Tab-separated table of C-alpha atoms in Angstrom:
chain	number	residue	atom	x	y	z
A	621	MET	CA	0.000	0.000	0.000
A	622	SER	CA	2.837	2.348	0.866
A	623	GLU	CA	4.375	1.843	-2.584
A	624	GLU	CA	1.017	2.529	-4.200
A	625	ILE	CA	0.681	5.726	-2.188
A	626	ASP	CA	4.175	6.821	-3.125
A	627	ALA	CA	3.458	6.130	-6.782
A	628	ALA	CA	0.170	8.023	-6.612
A	629	GLY	CA	1.903	10.896	-4.841
A	630	GLN	CA	4.612	10.974	-7.472
A	631	ARG	CA	1.874	11.181	-10.109
A	632	VAL	CA	0.440	14.234	-8.292
A	633	PHE	CA	3.914	15.792	-8.254
A	634	GLU	CA	4.331	15.197	-11.970
A	635	MET	CA	0.915	16.651	-12.717
A	636	PHE	CA	1.764	19.692	-10.555
A	637	GLY	CA	4.686	20.293	-12.910
A	638	ALA	CA	2.486	19.759	-15.956
A	639	VAL	CA	-0.083	22.272	-14.724
A	640	ALA	CA	2.662	24.758	-13.880
A	641	ALA	CA	3.899	24.474	-17.463
A	642	ALA	CA	0.402	25.022	-18.874
A	643	PRO	CA	-1.720	26.676	-16.191
A	644	ASP	CA	-4.580	27.585	-18.536
A	645	ASP	CA	-4.905	24.052	-19.911
A	646	ARG	CA	-8.140	22.778	-18.350
A	647	GLU	CA	-7.579	19.176	-19.417
A	648	THR	CA	-4.192	19.011	-17.699
A	649	GLY	CA	-5.737	20.627	-14.642
A	650	ALA	CA	-8.507	18.035	-14.571
A	651	LEU	CA	-5.988	15.206	-14.848
A	652	ALA	CA	-4.014	16.701	-11.971
A	653	ASP	CA	-7.096	16.782	-9.775
A	654	GLU	CA	-7.916	13.193	-10.768
A	655	ALA	CA	-4.440	12.250	-9.574
A	656	LEU	CA	-5.083	14.057	-6.283
A	657	ALA	CA	-8.410	12.232	-5.887
A	658	ALA	CA	-6.705	8.891	-6.565
A	659	LEU	CA	-4.180	9.637	-3.829
A	660	ASP	CA	-7.040	10.611	-1.502
A	661	ALA	CA	-8.731	7.272	-2.143
A	662	LEU	CA	-5.562	5.323	-1.317
A	663	LEU	CA	-4.973	7.298	1.869
A	664	ALA	CA	-8.588	6.783	2.951
A	665	ALA	CA	-8.249	3.026	2.418
A	666	GLN	CA	-5.250	2.773	4.744
B	1339	MET	CA	-2.457	60.924	-8.227
B	1340	ALA	CA	-4.053	60.541	-4.783
B	1341	ASP	CA	-6.867	58.469	-6.321
B	1342	ASN	CA	-4.393	55.790	-7.352
B	1343	TYR	CA	-3.973	54.907	-3.691
B	1344	ALA	CA	-7.582	55.274	-2.556
B	1345	GLU	CA	-8.193	51.529	-2.655
B	1346	SER	CA	-4.896	50.479	-1.125
B	1347	ASP	CA	-5.292	53.171	1.540
B	1348	LYS	CA	-8.653	51.610	2.350
B	1349	ALA	CA	-6.966	48.220	2.539
B	1350	LEU	CA	-4.340	49.664	4.865
B	1351	GLU	CA	-7.053	51.015	7.131
B	1352	ALA	CA	-8.729	47.601	7.116
B	1353	ILE	CA	-5.604	45.646	8.051
B	1354	GLN	CA	-4.885	48.093	10.863
B	1355	LYS	CA	-8.454	48.121	12.192
B	1356	TYR	CA	-9.684	44.572	11.560
B	1357	THR	CA	-7.070	42.361	13.128
B	1358	VAL	CA	-9.413	39.506	14.070
B	1359	ALA	CA	-7.242	36.932	12.357
B	1360	ASP	CA	-3.899	38.481	13.368
B	1361	ASN	CA	-2.333	37.846	9.983
B	1362	PRO	CA	1.349	38.668	10.560
B	1363	SER	CA	1.907	39.356	6.846
B	1364	ALA	CA	-1.137	41.624	6.475
B	1365	PHE	CA	0.976	44.586	5.355
B	1366	LEU	CA	1.536	42.768	2.045
B	1367	ALA	CA	-2.058	43.812	1.340
B	1368	VAL	CA	-0.791	47.208	0.203
B	1369	ASN	CA	1.658	45.759	-2.343
B	1370	SER	CA	1.306	47.394	-5.728
B	1371	GLY	CA	-0.355	45.035	-8.178
B	1372	ASN	CA	-3.036	43.918	-5.734
B	1373	SER	CA	-6.743	44.272	-6.424
B	1374	TYR	CA	-9.306	45.019	-3.749
B	1375	PHE	CA	-12.887	43.875	-3.289
B	1376	SER	CA	-15.324	45.587	-1.029
B	1377	SER	CA	-19.077	45.446	-0.711
B	1378	PRO	CA	-21.550	48.283	-0.114
B	1379	SER	CA	-23.329	46.098	2.437
B	1380	SER	CA	-20.326	44.912	4.496
B	1381	PRO	CA	-17.320	46.739	5.903
B	1382	GLY	CA	-13.813	45.529	5.215
B	1383	VAL	CA	-11.699	44.569	2.245
B	1384	ILE	CA	-10.656	41.417	0.438
B	1385	VAL	CA	-7.232	41.517	-1.200
B	1386	TYR	CA	-6.719	39.467	-4.330
B	1387	ARG	CA	-5.104	39.119	-7.741
B	1388	PRO	CA	-7.055	37.925	-10.796
B	1389	THR	CA	-4.830	35.165	-12.221
B	1390	GLY	CA	-5.968	33.122	-15.178
B	1391	ARG	CA	-9.402	31.715	-14.357
B	1392	TYR	CA	-8.833	32.244	-10.623
B	1393	LEU	CA	-9.116	34.998	-8.077
B	1394	VAL	CA	-6.156	34.393	-5.765
B	1395	GLN	CA	-6.977	35.935	-2.404
B	1396	PHE	CA	-4.332	37.015	0.082
B	1397	GLY	CA	-5.322	36.232	3.658
B	1398	GLY	CA	-8.893	36.129	4.828
B	1399	PRO	CA	-11.335	39.028	4.690
B	1400	PHE	CA	-9.908	42.033	6.539
B	1401	ALA	CA	-13.229	42.886	8.135
B	1402	PRO	CA	-14.972	42.950	11.525
B	1403	ALA	CA	-15.604	39.448	12.869
B	1404	GLU	CA	-19.361	39.744	12.424
B	1405	SER	CA	-19.056	40.889	8.776
B	1406	ARG	CA	-16.451	38.506	7.406
B	1407	ALA	CA	-18.921	35.863	6.286
B	1408	ALA	CA	-21.069	38.372	4.399
B	1409	LEU	CA	-18.065	39.947	2.694
B	1410	LEU	CA	-16.769	36.537	1.671
B	1411	LYS	CA	-20.229	35.611	0.333
B	1412	ASP	CA	-20.242	38.768	-1.793
B	1413	PHE	CA	-16.744	37.940	-3.039
B	1414	VAL	CA	-17.917	34.449	-3.989
B	1415	ALA	CA	-20.758	36.043	-6.013
B	1416	PHE	CA	-18.236	38.426	-7.594
B	1417	ALA	CA	-16.073	35.498	-8.672
B	1418	ALA	CA	-19.091	33.667	-10.080
B	1419	GLU	CA	-19.990	36.672	-12.228
B	1420	GLN	CA	-16.585	36.317	-13.870
B	1421	ASP	CA	-16.753	32.515	-14.037
B	1422	ARG	CA	-13.662	32.417	-11.845
B	1423	THR	CA	-12.725	30.219	-8.902
B	1424	ILE	CA	-11.401	31.514	-5.607
B	1425	VAL	CA	-8.291	30.163	-3.923
B	1426	ALA	CA	-7.102	31.923	-0.786
B	1427	VAL	CA	-3.571	31.718	0.616
B	1428	GLN	CA	-2.165	32.659	4.020
B	1429	VAL	CA	-5.593	32.135	5.532
B	1430	GLN	CA	-5.139	32.141	9.301
B	1431	ASP	CA	-6.847	29.605	11.559
B	1432	ALA	CA	-9.026	32.431	12.896
B	1433	ASP	CA	-10.170	33.145	9.313
B	1434	ALA	CA	-11.367	29.597	8.735
B	1435	GLU	CA	-14.972	29.635	9.934
B	1436	PRO	CA	-16.623	31.659	7.137
B	1437	TYR	CA	-14.751	29.607	4.529
B	1438	LEU	CA	-15.826	26.295	6.048
B	1439	GLU	CA	-19.410	27.558	6.322
B	1440	GLN	CA	-19.393	28.362	2.640
B	1441	GLY	CA	-18.088	24.948	1.647
B	1442	PHE	CA	-14.433	25.732	1.108
B	1443	THR	CA	-11.829	23.056	1.817
B	1444	ILE	CA	-9.012	24.321	4.020
B	1445	ASN	CA	-5.611	22.697	4.314
B	1446	GLN	CA	-2.522	23.840	6.102
B	1447	MET	CA	0.033	25.011	3.558
B	1448	GLY	CA	2.862	26.016	5.865
B	1449	ALA	CA	3.526	28.253	8.809
B	1450	SER	CA	4.851	31.602	9.894
B	1451	TYR	CA	7.221	32.180	12.768
B	1452	ALA	CA	7.853	34.837	15.372
B	1453	ILE	CA	9.896	35.655	18.441
B	1454	ASP	CA	8.750	37.399	21.594
B	1455	LEU	CA	11.244	40.208	21.958
B	1456	SER	CA	10.453	40.691	25.651
B	1457	THR	CA	12.108	37.367	26.414
B	1458	PHE	CA	14.481	37.008	23.473
B	1459	SER	CA	18.209	36.685	24.011
B	1460	LEU	CA	21.135	35.236	22.088
B	1461	ARG	CA	22.744	33.998	25.302
B	1462	GLY	CA	23.435	30.337	25.772
B	1463	THR	CA	24.906	27.386	23.948
B	1464	ALA	CA	22.029	27.130	21.514
B	1465	PHE	CA	22.970	30.444	19.959
B	1466	MET	CA	26.754	30.079	20.073
B	1467	GLN	CA	27.077	29.375	16.371
B	1468	LEU	CA	24.893	32.361	15.521
B	1469	ARG	CA	26.823	34.686	17.844
B	1470	ASN	CA	30.103	33.542	16.308
B	1471	LYS	CA	28.818	34.076	12.777
B	1472	ILE	CA	27.688	37.592	13.618
B	1473	ALA	CA	30.989	38.369	15.317
B	1474	ARG	CA	32.976	37.157	12.295
B	1475	SER	CA	30.977	39.339	9.937
B	1476	LEU	CA	31.543	42.376	12.146
B	1477	ARG	CA	35.269	41.596	12.389
B	1478	SER	CA	35.381	41.655	8.593
B	1479	GLY	CA	34.519	45.352	8.825
B	1480	LEU	CA	30.757	45.100	8.365
B	1481	GLU	CA	28.785	48.057	9.683
B	1482	VAL	CA	25.024	47.825	10.202
B	1483	ARG	CA	22.760	50.869	10.273
B	1484	GLU	CA	19.099	51.763	10.037
B	1485	VAL	CA	18.798	54.112	7.088
B	1486	PRO	CA	16.272	55.881	4.895
B	1487	LEU	CA	15.622	54.223	1.552
B	1488	ASP	CA	16.519	57.228	-0.600
B	1489	ASP	CA	20.246	56.998	0.127
B	1490	TRP	CA	20.463	53.295	-0.693
B	1491	GLU	CA	17.762	52.519	-3.243
B	1492	ASP	CA	20.054	52.478	-6.281
B	1493	GLN	CA	22.458	50.060	-4.646
B	1494	MET	CA	19.558	47.927	-3.426
B	1495	ARG	CA	18.071	47.657	-6.928
B	1496	ALA	CA	21.503	46.713	-8.292
B	1497	LEU	CA	21.906	44.095	-5.559
B	1498	ASP	CA	18.449	42.707	-6.344
B	1499	ALA	CA	19.382	42.351	-10.017
B	1500	SER	CA	22.652	40.665	-9.103
B	1501	TRP	CA	20.917	38.298	-6.650
B	1502	LEU	CA	18.237	37.378	-9.179
B	1503	GLY	CA	20.944	36.595	-11.700
B	1504	THR	CA	22.339	33.912	-9.404
B	1505	LYS	CA	19.005	32.096	-9.344
B	1506	GLY	CA	19.222	30.863	-12.911
B	1507	GLU	CA	18.086	31.859	-16.355
B	1508	GLY	CA	14.520	32.969	-16.711
B	1509	VAL	CA	13.896	33.191	-12.964
B	1510	LYS	CA	11.566	36.090	-12.289
B	1511	GLN	CA	11.227	38.372	-9.298
B	1512	LEU	CA	8.539	37.045	-6.973
B	1513	GLU	CA	5.494	39.193	-6.175
B	1514	PHE	CA	2.270	39.162	-4.143
B	1515	LEU	CA	3.413	37.158	-1.105
B	1516	VAL	CA	6.725	38.985	-0.762
B	1517	GLY	CA	7.375	42.507	0.412
B	1518	GLN	CA	8.212	45.560	-1.636
B	1519	TYR	CA	10.159	48.698	-0.949
B	1520	GLY	CA	9.748	52.214	-2.219
B	1521	GLY	CA	6.472	53.677	-3.336
B	1522	HIS	CA	3.591	55.183	-1.443
B	1523	TYR	CA	3.953	53.152	1.770
B	1524	GLN	CA	7.704	53.265	2.216
B	1525	SER	CA	7.463	55.646	5.177
B	1526	MET	CA	5.769	52.852	7.105
B	1527	ARG	CA	8.639	50.396	6.619
B	1528	ARG	CA	12.074	50.273	8.200
B	1529	LEU	CA	15.329	49.482	6.460
B	1530	PHE	CA	18.558	48.150	7.920
B	1531	VAL	CA	21.635	47.810	5.744
B	1532	GLY	CA	24.979	46.093	6.075
B	1533	ILE	CA	27.845	48.155	4.705
B	1534	LEU	CA	31.306	46.867	3.805
B	1535	ASP	CA	33.999	49.203	2.510
B	1536	GLY	CA	31.368	51.886	2.039
B	1537	LYS	CA	29.198	49.708	-0.185
B	1538	LEU	CA	25.971	47.821	0.379
B	1539	ALA	CA	26.624	44.235	1.441
B	1540	GLY	CA	23.037	43.361	2.313
B	1541	TYR	CA	19.731	44.677	3.548
B	1542	ILE	CA	16.598	43.666	5.402
B	1543	THR	CA	13.312	45.567	5.224
B	1544	TYR	CA	10.799	45.378	8.037
B	1545	SER	CA	7.070	45.929	7.658
B	1546	PRO	CA	4.601	46.737	10.451
B	1547	VAL	CA	2.523	43.999	12.079
B	1548	TYR	CA	-0.791	44.825	13.761
B	1549	GLY	CA	-3.061	42.925	16.114
B	1550	ALA	CA	-2.468	40.758	19.174
B	1551	GLN	CA	1.234	40.193	18.384
B	1552	PRO	CA	2.253	43.611	17.095
B	1553	GLY	CA	5.731	44.427	15.971
B	1554	TRP	CA	7.715	44.102	12.791
B	1555	LEU	CA	7.870	41.593	9.975
B	1556	HIS	CA	11.363	40.592	8.768
B	1557	ASP	CA	10.390	41.080	5.145
B	1558	LEU	CA	12.704	41.435	2.153
B	1559	THR	CA	16.313	40.298	2.508
B	1560	ARG	CA	19.177	40.363	0.067
B	1561	ARG	CA	22.926	40.076	0.366
B	1562	LEU	CA	25.885	40.246	-1.956
B	1563	PRO	CA	26.620	36.635	-2.929
B	1564	SER	CA	30.337	37.414	-2.624
B	1565	GLY	CA	30.047	38.974	0.825
B	1566	PRO	CA	31.269	37.410	4.079
B	1567	PRO	CA	29.033	34.953	5.964
B	1568	GLY	CA	26.820	36.397	8.659
B	1569	VAL	CA	25.717	39.621	6.964
B	1570	MET	CA	21.989	38.860	7.264
B	1571	GLU	CA	22.394	37.636	10.802
B	1572	ALA	CA	24.308	40.761	11.830
B	1573	ILE	CA	21.689	43.011	10.247
B	1574	ASN	CA	18.809	41.215	11.934
B	1575	LYS	CA	20.566	41.208	15.324
B	1576	THR	CA	21.061	44.968	15.066
B	1577	ALA	CA	17.413	45.428	14.192
B	1578	ILE	CA	16.404	43.205	17.123
B	1579	ASP	CA	18.499	45.330	19.467
B	1580	VAL	CA	16.880	48.524	18.161
B	1581	PHE	CA	13.355	47.114	18.353
B	1582	THR	CA	13.924	45.738	21.840
B	1583	ALA	CA	15.175	49.101	23.067
B	1584	GLU	CA	12.003	50.665	21.645
B	1585	GLY	CA	9.804	48.201	23.519
B	1586	VAL	CA	8.593	46.442	20.369
B	1587	LYS	CA	6.891	43.223	21.379
B	1588	PHE	CA	7.328	40.783	18.494
B	1589	LEU	CA	9.531	40.138	15.488
B	1590	HIS	CA	7.830	38.050	12.826
B	1591	PHE	CA	9.703	36.038	10.206
B	1592	GLY	CA	6.755	35.506	7.904
B	1593	PHE	CA	5.354	32.569	5.983
B	1594	THR	CA	7.275	29.635	4.609
B	1595	PRO	CA	5.262	27.094	2.609
B	1596	PHE	CA	5.369	23.346	3.323
B	1597	THR	CA	6.680	23.846	6.876
B	1598	SER	CA	5.551	22.748	10.352
B	1599	LEU	CA	2.654	20.799	8.902
B	1600	ASP	CA	2.027	18.566	11.882
B	1601	LYS	CA	2.052	20.989	14.792
B	1602	ARG	CA	-1.707	20.824	15.269
B	1603	PRO	CA	-4.606	18.703	13.967
B	1604	GLN	CA	-5.766	19.569	10.480
B	1605	LEU	CA	-9.010	21.500	10.088
B	1606	PRO	CA	-12.269	19.604	9.497
B	1607	GLY	CA	-12.892	18.594	5.902
B	1608	HIS	CA	-9.276	18.950	4.866
B	1609	SER	CA	-7.823	16.902	2.003
B	1610	GLU	CA	-5.528	14.113	3.157
B	1611	ALA	CA	-3.992	13.933	-0.311
B	1612	PHE	CA	-3.168	17.618	-0.335
B	1613	HIS	CA	-1.663	17.312	3.146
B	1614	TRP	CA	0.456	14.394	1.866
B	1615	PHE	CA	1.514	16.507	-1.099
B	1616	MET	CA	2.532	19.442	1.113
B	1617	SER	CA	4.683	17.044	3.184
B	1618	HIS	CA	6.161	15.687	-0.040
B	1619	LEU	CA	7.068	19.203	-1.188
B	1620	TRP	CA	8.713	19.836	2.204
B	1621	GLU	CA	10.915	16.743	1.678
B	1622	ASN	CA	11.447	16.913	-2.074
B	1623	GLY	CA	10.249	20.274	-3.327
B	1624	ALA	CA	13.344	22.478	-3.140
B	1625	ALA	CA	13.102	23.157	-6.864
B	1626	VAL	CA	9.514	24.312	-6.359
B	1627	TYR	CA	10.366	26.466	-3.354
B	1628	PRO	CA	13.460	26.270	-1.095
B	1629	ALA	CA	11.414	25.829	2.052
B	1630	GLN	CA	14.061	23.960	4.062
B	1631	THR	CA	16.719	26.594	3.358
B	1632	GLN	CA	14.360	29.412	4.247
B	1633	LEU	CA	13.200	27.719	7.440
B	1634	ALA	CA	16.802	27.017	8.461
B	1635	TYR	CA	17.481	30.762	8.597
B	1636	LYS	CA	14.346	31.430	10.638
B	1637	GLN	CA	15.136	28.587	13.041
B	1638	LYS	CA	18.522	30.150	13.829
B	1639	TRP	CA	16.523	32.606	15.936
B	1640	ALA	CA	14.588	29.804	17.722
B	1641	PRO	CA	11.148	31.264	17.063
B	1642	GLY	CA	8.876	30.158	19.874
B	1643	ILE	CA	5.728	31.191	18.002
B	1644	VAL	CA	4.623	29.005	15.090
B	1645	LEU	CA	1.399	30.019	13.350
B	1646	PRO	CA	-0.225	27.631	10.871
B	1647	GLU	CA	-0.987	29.237	7.529
B	1648	ASN	CA	-3.651	27.756	5.312
B	1649	ILE	CA	-4.909	27.517	1.764
B	1650	ALA	CA	-8.662	27.629	1.143
B	1651	PHE	CA	-10.042	25.954	-1.967
B	1652	GLN	CA	-13.478	26.999	-3.184
B	1653	HIS	CA	-14.308	23.689	-4.887
B	1654	GLY	CA	-12.201	21.129	-3.063
B	1655	ALA	CA	-8.448	20.662	-2.936
B	1656	SER	CA	-7.066	21.287	-6.381
B	1657	ILE	CA	-3.661	21.260	-8.009
B	1658	PRO	CA	-4.495	24.011	-10.544
B	1659	SER	CA	-5.684	26.174	-7.639
B	1660	LEU	CA	-2.323	25.699	-5.919
B	1661	VAL	CA	-0.464	26.409	-9.156
B	1662	HIS	CA	-2.344	29.672	-9.545
B	1663	ILE	CA	-1.002	30.860	-6.197
B	1664	PHE	CA	2.480	30.361	-7.605
B	1665	ARG	CA	1.320	32.074	-10.802
B	1666	ALA	CA	0.039	35.077	-8.844
B	1667	CYS	CA	3.484	35.210	-7.227
B	1668	ASN	CA	5.129	35.260	-10.674
B	1669	ALA	CA	6.791	31.939	-9.857
B	1670	VAL	CA	5.287	30.176	-12.886
């Protein structure tokens, strides 16, 4: 579970960078928030 | 010309009068480049910057306690008219209630730090390294003085340009959540400089802090990269001595993101994922913001006061919302 959380967190970090590179891109923003929600789900399941 | 400052003067009055939340960085409200929202039906001011499809708010509403919810509600309606989303940064714990009532998600984003000058001293083993560093810088010939800006502004601007150049290509000067000098409100700030061989070796500006922990905010700092170690420390120690002699109560070191995230329970409804991400940026986010380096300087002074600082998301924790805070700061 810890590895899954780390991987999900890394995905959030990557998407943070992607949004920073294209802050007006709504699709990238939505993907970033999906990544955050996925991390939330893993943390809630702990 | 006076009309150009009517709104920021109103904001200044609000941060001085409405100190419910005791935001130690409130003076940043009068930074040039800020926008101000007020409502005919509620006293107080909201400070913000329109940034992309967001309104990035600084602090909570600077308003009487009983009016903050109404002013925030009007600001929410204002954002909706523009099809924009609100994200608020440096929201204090005492600001939280109206945001939570209106469905915002609040997470801790970092903390600000302060020392109580009535009990502060550099005596003792804990401060030996700091005392030695200050002494070395003074032995190198460094002189520290409180000065008016006019005599030093040119050298300060040159130092700023030089400092920015060391940060890498394309790095821009930060705004919004950092102090300024010069301009309409300069008379309210204080400036201490370090001088070596007649030239500027470093400076620290201090901005006023109002409310329950009044005093000064250690605001903008710069030093010559080639100068001796201890310049900043010597400048701040001199300022501390001056403030203490004046009976000033507190010296604030301001907000550092990603820091001190576990000093108190998180607020109800917070995002666990965002909290995880803030912790991750503390450990691994130096390229995003050098939080550990910045906190290391503040911790040299052993600040006994640690104040959580929060981010408030209008529609749930959101990465684009966070990014737009950095965008408002000119960091992306």
